[in-house]
Short mmCIF file of N, CA and C in Angstrom, two decimals:
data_model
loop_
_atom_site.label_atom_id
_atom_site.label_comp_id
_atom_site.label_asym_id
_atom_site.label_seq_id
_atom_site.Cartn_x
_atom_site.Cartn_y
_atom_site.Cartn_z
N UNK A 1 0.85 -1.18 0.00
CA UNK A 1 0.00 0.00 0.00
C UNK A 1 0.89 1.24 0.00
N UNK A 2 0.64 2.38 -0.86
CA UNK A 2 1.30 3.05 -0.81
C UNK A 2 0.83 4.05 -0.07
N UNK A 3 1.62 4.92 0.45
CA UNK A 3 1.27 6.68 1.81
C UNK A 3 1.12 7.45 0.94
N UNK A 4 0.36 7.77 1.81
CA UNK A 4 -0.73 8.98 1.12
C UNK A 4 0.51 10.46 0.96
N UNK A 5 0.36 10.71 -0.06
CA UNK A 5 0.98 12.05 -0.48
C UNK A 5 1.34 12.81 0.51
N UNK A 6 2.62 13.64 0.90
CA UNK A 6 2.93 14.64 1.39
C UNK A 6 1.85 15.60 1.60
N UNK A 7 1.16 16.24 2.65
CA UNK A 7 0.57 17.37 2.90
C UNK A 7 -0.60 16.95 2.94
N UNK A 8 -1.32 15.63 2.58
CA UNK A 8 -2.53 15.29 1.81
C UNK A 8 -2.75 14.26 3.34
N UNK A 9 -3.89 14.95 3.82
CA UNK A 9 -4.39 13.80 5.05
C UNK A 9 -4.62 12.51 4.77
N UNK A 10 -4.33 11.59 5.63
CA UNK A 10 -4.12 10.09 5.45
C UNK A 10 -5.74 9.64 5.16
N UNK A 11 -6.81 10.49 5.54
CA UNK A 11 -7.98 9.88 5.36
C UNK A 11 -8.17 10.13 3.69
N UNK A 12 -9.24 9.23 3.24
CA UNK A 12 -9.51 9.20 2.05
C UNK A 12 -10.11 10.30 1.26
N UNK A 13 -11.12 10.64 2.15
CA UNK A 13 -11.80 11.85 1.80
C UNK A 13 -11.47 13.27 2.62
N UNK A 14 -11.00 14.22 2.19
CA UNK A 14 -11.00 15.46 2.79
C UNK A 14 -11.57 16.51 1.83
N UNK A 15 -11.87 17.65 2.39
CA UNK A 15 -12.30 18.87 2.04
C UNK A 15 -11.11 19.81 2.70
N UNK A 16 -10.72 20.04 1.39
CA UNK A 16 -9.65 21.21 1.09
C UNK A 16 -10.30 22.85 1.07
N UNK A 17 -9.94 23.11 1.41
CA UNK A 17 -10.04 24.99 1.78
C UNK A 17 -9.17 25.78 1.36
N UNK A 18 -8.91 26.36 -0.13
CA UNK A 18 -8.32 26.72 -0.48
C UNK A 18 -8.09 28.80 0.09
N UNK A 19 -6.96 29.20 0.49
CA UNK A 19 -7.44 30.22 1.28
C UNK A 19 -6.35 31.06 1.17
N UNK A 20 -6.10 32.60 1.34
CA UNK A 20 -4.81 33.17 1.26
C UNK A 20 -5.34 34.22 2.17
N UNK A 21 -4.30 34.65 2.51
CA UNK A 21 -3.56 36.02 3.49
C UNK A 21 -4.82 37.22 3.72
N UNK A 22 -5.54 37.76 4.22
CA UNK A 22 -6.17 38.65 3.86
C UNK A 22 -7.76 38.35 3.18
N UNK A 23 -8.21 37.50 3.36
CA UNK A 23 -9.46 37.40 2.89
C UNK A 23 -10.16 37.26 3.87
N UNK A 24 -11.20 38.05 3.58
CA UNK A 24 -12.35 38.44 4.86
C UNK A 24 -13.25 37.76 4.73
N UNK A 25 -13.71 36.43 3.70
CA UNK A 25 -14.70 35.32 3.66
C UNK A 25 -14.00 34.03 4.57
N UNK A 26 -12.67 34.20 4.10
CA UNK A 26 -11.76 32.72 4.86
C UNK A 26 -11.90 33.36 6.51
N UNK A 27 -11.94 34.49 6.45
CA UNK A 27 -11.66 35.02 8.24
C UNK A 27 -13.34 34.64 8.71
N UNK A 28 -14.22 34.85 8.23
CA UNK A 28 -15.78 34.54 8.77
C UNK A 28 -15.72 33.19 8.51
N UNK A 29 -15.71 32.68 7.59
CA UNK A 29 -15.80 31.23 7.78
C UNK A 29 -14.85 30.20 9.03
N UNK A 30 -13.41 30.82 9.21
CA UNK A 30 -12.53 30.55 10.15
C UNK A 30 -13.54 31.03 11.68
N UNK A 31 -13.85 32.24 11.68
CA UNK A 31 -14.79 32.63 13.28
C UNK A 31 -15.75 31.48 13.54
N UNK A 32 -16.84 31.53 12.04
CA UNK A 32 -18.48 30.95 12.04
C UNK A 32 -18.18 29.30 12.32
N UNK A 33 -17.43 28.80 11.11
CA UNK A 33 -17.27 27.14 10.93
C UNK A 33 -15.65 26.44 11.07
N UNK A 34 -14.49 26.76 11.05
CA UNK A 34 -13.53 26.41 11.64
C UNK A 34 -13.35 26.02 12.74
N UNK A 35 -13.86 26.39 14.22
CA UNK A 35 -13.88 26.04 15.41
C UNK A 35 -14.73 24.20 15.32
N UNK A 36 -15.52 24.51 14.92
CA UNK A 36 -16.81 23.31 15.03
C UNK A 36 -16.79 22.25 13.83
N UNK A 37 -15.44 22.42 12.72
CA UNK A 37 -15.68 21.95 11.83
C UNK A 37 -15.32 20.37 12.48
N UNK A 38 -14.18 19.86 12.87
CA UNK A 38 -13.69 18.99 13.52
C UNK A 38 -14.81 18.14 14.29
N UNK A 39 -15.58 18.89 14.79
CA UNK A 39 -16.52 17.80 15.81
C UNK A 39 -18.05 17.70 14.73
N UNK A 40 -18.16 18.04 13.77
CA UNK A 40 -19.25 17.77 13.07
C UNK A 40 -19.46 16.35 12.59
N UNK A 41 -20.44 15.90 11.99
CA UNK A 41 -20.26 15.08 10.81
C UNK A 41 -19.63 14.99 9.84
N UNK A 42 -20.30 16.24 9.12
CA UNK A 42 -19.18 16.54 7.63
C UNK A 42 -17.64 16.88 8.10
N UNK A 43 -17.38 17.05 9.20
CA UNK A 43 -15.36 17.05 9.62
C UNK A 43 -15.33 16.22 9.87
N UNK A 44 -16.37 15.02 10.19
CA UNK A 44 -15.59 13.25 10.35
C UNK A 44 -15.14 12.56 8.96
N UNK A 45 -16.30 13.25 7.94
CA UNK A 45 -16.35 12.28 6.95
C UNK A 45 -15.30 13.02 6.14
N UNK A 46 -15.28 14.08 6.01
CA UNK A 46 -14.24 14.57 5.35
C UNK A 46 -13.75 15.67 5.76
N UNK A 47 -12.31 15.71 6.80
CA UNK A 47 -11.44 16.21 7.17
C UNK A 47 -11.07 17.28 6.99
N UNK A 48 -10.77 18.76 7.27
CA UNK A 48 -10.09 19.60 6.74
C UNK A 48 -8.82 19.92 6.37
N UNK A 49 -8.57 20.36 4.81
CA UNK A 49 -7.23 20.45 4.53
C UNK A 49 -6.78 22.02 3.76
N UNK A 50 -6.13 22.30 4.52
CA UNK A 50 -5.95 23.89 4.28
C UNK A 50 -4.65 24.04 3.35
N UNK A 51 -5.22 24.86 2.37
CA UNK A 51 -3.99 25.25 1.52
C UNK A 51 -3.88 26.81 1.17
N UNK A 52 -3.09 27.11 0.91
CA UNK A 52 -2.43 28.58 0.82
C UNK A 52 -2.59 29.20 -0.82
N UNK A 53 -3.16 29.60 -1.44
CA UNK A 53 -3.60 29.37 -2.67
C UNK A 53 -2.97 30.60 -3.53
N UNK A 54 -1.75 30.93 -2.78
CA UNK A 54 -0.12 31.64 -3.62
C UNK A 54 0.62 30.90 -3.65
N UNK A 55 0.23 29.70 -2.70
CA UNK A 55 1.83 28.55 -2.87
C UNK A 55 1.63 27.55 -3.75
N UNK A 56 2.26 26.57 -4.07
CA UNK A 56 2.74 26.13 -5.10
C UNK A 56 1.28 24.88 -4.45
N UNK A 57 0.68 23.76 -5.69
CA UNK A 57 0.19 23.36 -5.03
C UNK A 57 0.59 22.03 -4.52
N UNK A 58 0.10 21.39 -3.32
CA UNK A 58 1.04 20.10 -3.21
C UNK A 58 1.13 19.03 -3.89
N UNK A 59 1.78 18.34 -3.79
CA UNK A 59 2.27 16.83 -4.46
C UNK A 59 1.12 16.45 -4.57
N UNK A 60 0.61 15.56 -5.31
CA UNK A 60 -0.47 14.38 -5.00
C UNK A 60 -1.77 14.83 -4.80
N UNK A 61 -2.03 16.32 -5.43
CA UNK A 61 -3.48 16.72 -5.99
C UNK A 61 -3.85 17.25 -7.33
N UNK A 62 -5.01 16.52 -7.74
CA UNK A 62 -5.06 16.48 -9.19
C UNK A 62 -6.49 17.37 -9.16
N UNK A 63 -6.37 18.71 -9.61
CA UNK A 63 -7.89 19.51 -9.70
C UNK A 63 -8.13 19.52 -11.26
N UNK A 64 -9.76 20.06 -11.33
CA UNK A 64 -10.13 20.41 -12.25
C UNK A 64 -9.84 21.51 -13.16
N UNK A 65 -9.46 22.24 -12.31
CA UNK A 65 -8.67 24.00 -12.52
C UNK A 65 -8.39 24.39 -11.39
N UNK A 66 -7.53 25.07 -11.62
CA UNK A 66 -6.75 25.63 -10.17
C UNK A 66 -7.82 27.19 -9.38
N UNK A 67 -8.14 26.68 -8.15
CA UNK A 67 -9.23 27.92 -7.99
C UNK A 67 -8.53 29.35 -7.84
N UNK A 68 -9.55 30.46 -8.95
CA UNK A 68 -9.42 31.63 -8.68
C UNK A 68 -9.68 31.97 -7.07
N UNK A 69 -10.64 32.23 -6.37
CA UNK A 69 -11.16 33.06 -5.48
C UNK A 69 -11.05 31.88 -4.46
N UNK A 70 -10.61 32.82 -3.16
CA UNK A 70 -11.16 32.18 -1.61
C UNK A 70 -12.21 32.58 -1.04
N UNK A 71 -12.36 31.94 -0.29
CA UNK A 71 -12.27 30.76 0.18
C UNK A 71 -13.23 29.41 -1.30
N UNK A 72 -12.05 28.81 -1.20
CA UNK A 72 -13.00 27.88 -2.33
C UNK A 72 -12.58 26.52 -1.69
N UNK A 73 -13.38 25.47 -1.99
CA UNK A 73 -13.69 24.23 -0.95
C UNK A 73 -13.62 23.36 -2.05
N UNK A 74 -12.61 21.91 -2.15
CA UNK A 74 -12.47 21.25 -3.04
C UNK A 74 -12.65 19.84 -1.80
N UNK A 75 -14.07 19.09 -2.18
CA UNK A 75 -13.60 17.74 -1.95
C UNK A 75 -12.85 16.79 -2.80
N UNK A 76 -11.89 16.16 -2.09
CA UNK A 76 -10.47 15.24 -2.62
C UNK A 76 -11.13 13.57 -1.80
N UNK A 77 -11.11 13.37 -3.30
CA UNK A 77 -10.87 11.08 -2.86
C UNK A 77 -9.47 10.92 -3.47
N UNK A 78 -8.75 10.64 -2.28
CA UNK A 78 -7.22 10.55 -2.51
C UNK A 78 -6.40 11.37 -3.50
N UNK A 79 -7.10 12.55 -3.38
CA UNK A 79 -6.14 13.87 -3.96
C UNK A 79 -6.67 14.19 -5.11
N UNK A 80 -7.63 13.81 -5.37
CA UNK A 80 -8.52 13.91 -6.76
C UNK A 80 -9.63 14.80 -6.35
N UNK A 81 -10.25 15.93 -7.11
CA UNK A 81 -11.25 16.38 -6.80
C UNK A 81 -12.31 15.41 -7.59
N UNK A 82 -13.28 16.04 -6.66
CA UNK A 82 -14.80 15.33 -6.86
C UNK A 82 -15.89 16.37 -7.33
N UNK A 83 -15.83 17.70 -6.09
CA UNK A 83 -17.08 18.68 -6.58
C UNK A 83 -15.71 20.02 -5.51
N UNK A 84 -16.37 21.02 -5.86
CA UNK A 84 -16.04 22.41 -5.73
C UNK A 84 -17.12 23.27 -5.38
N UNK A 85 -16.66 23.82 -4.03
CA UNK A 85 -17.45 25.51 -3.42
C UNK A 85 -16.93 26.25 -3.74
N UNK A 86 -16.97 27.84 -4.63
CA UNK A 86 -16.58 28.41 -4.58
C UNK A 86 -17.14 29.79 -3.61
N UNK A 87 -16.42 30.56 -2.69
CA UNK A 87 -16.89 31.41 -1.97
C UNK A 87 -17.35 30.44 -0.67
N UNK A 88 -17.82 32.02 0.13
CA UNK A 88 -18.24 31.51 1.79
C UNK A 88 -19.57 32.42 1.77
N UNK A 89 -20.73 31.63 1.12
CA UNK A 89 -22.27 32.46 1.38
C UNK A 89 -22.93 32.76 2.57
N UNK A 90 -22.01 32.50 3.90
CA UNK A 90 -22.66 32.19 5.30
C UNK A 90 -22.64 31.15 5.76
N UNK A 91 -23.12 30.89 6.93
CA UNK A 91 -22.86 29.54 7.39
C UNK A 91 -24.18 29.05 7.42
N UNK A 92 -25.29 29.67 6.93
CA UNK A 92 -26.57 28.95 7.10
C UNK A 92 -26.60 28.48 5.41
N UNK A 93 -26.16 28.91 4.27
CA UNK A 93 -25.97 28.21 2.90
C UNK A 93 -24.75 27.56 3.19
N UNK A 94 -23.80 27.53 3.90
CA UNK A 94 -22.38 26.47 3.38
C UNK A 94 -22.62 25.70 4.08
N UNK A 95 -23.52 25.30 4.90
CA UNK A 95 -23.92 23.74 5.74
C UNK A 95 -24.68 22.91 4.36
N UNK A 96 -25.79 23.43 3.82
CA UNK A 96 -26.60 23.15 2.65
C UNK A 96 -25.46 22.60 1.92
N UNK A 97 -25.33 23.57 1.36
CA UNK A 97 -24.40 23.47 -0.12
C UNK A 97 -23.31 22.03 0.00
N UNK A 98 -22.41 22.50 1.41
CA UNK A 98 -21.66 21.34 2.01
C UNK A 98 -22.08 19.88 2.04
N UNK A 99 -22.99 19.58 2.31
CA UNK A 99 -24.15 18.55 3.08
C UNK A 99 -24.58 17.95 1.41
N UNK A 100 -24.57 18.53 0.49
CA UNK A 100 -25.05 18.52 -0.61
C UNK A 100 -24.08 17.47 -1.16
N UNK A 101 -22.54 18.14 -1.16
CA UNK A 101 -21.36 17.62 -2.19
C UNK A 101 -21.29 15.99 -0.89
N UNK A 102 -21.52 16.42 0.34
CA UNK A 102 -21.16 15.08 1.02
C UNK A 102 -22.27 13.46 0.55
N UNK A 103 -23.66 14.00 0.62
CA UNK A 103 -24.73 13.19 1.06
C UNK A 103 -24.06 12.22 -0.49
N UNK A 104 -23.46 12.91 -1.37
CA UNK A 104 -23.27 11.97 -2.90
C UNK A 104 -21.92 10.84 -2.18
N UNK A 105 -21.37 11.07 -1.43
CA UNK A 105 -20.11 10.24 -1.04
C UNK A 105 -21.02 9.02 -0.35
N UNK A 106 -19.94 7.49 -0.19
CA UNK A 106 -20.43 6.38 0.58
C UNK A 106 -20.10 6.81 1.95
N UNK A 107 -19.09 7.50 2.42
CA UNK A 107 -18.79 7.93 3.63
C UNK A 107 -19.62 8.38 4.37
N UNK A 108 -20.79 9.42 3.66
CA UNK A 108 -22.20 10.00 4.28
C UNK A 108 -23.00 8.68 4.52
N UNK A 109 -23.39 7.61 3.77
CA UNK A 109 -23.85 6.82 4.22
C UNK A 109 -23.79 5.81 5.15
N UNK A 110 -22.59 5.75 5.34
CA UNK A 110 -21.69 4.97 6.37
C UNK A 110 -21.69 6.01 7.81
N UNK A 111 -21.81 7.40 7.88
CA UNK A 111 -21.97 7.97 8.95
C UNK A 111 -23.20 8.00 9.43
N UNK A 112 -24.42 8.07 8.41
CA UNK A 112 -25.66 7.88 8.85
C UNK A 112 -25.87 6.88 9.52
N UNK A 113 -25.31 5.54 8.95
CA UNK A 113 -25.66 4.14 9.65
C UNK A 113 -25.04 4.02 11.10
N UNK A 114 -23.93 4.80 10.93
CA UNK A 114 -23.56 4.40 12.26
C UNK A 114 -24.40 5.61 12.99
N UNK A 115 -24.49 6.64 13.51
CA UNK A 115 -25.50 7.65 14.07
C UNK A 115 -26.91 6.59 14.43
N UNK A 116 -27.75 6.07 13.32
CA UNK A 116 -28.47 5.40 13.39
C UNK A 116 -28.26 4.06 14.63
N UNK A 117 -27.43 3.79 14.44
CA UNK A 117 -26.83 2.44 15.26
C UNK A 117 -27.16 2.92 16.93
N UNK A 118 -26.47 4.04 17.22
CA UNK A 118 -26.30 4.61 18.03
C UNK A 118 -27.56 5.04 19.07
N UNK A 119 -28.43 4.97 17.82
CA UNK A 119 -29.60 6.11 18.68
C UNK A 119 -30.44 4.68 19.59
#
């Protein structure tokens, strides 16, 4: 089995956050959903991975196009994009929108079942 790419979280699925210096959507989204992203659902199933989007990009990710604007949100299955957010509409549309690109993954279904298990 080979390790997962330099910079690229060991889980399968992450959501990348593409973000630079000075942006006042990455700073509200960092206040509103950064704190809480980690203990959610959608931060179990897919992880946050922050990138700097003046720097070069890392090893072992293959996008569709390289995003103009931040904050822009790329889910990655092993460094591959899948779907793309561009912008931060609030945190009452980027739960939606979010919840949207996840519910298509097996991972969402596999978190439901277990939640379900639970109750």
């Amino acid at each position: 089995m080979a390790a997962a790419p330099l910079g690229v979280a060991r889980a399968e699925l992450v959501l990348a956050m593409f973000e630079r210096t000075g942006c006042i959507h990455c700073r509200m989204w960092n206040d509103q959903i950064g704190p809480i992203w980690p203990r959610t659902a959608e931060g179990a199933v897919a992880p946050l991975f922050r990138i700097d989007l003046d720097r070069p990009l890392p090893e072992g990710i293959t996008l569709a196009s390289r995003p103009v604007f931040t904050p822009t949100f790329v889910l990655l299955r092993d460094g591959v994009e899948l779907d793309r957010l561009e912008g931060y509409p609030g945190e009452d549309f980027f739960w939606g929108l979010i919840g949207g690109m996840l519910r298509e993954q097996p991972e969402w279904a596999m978190q439901d079942s277990a939640e379900g298990a639970l109750e």
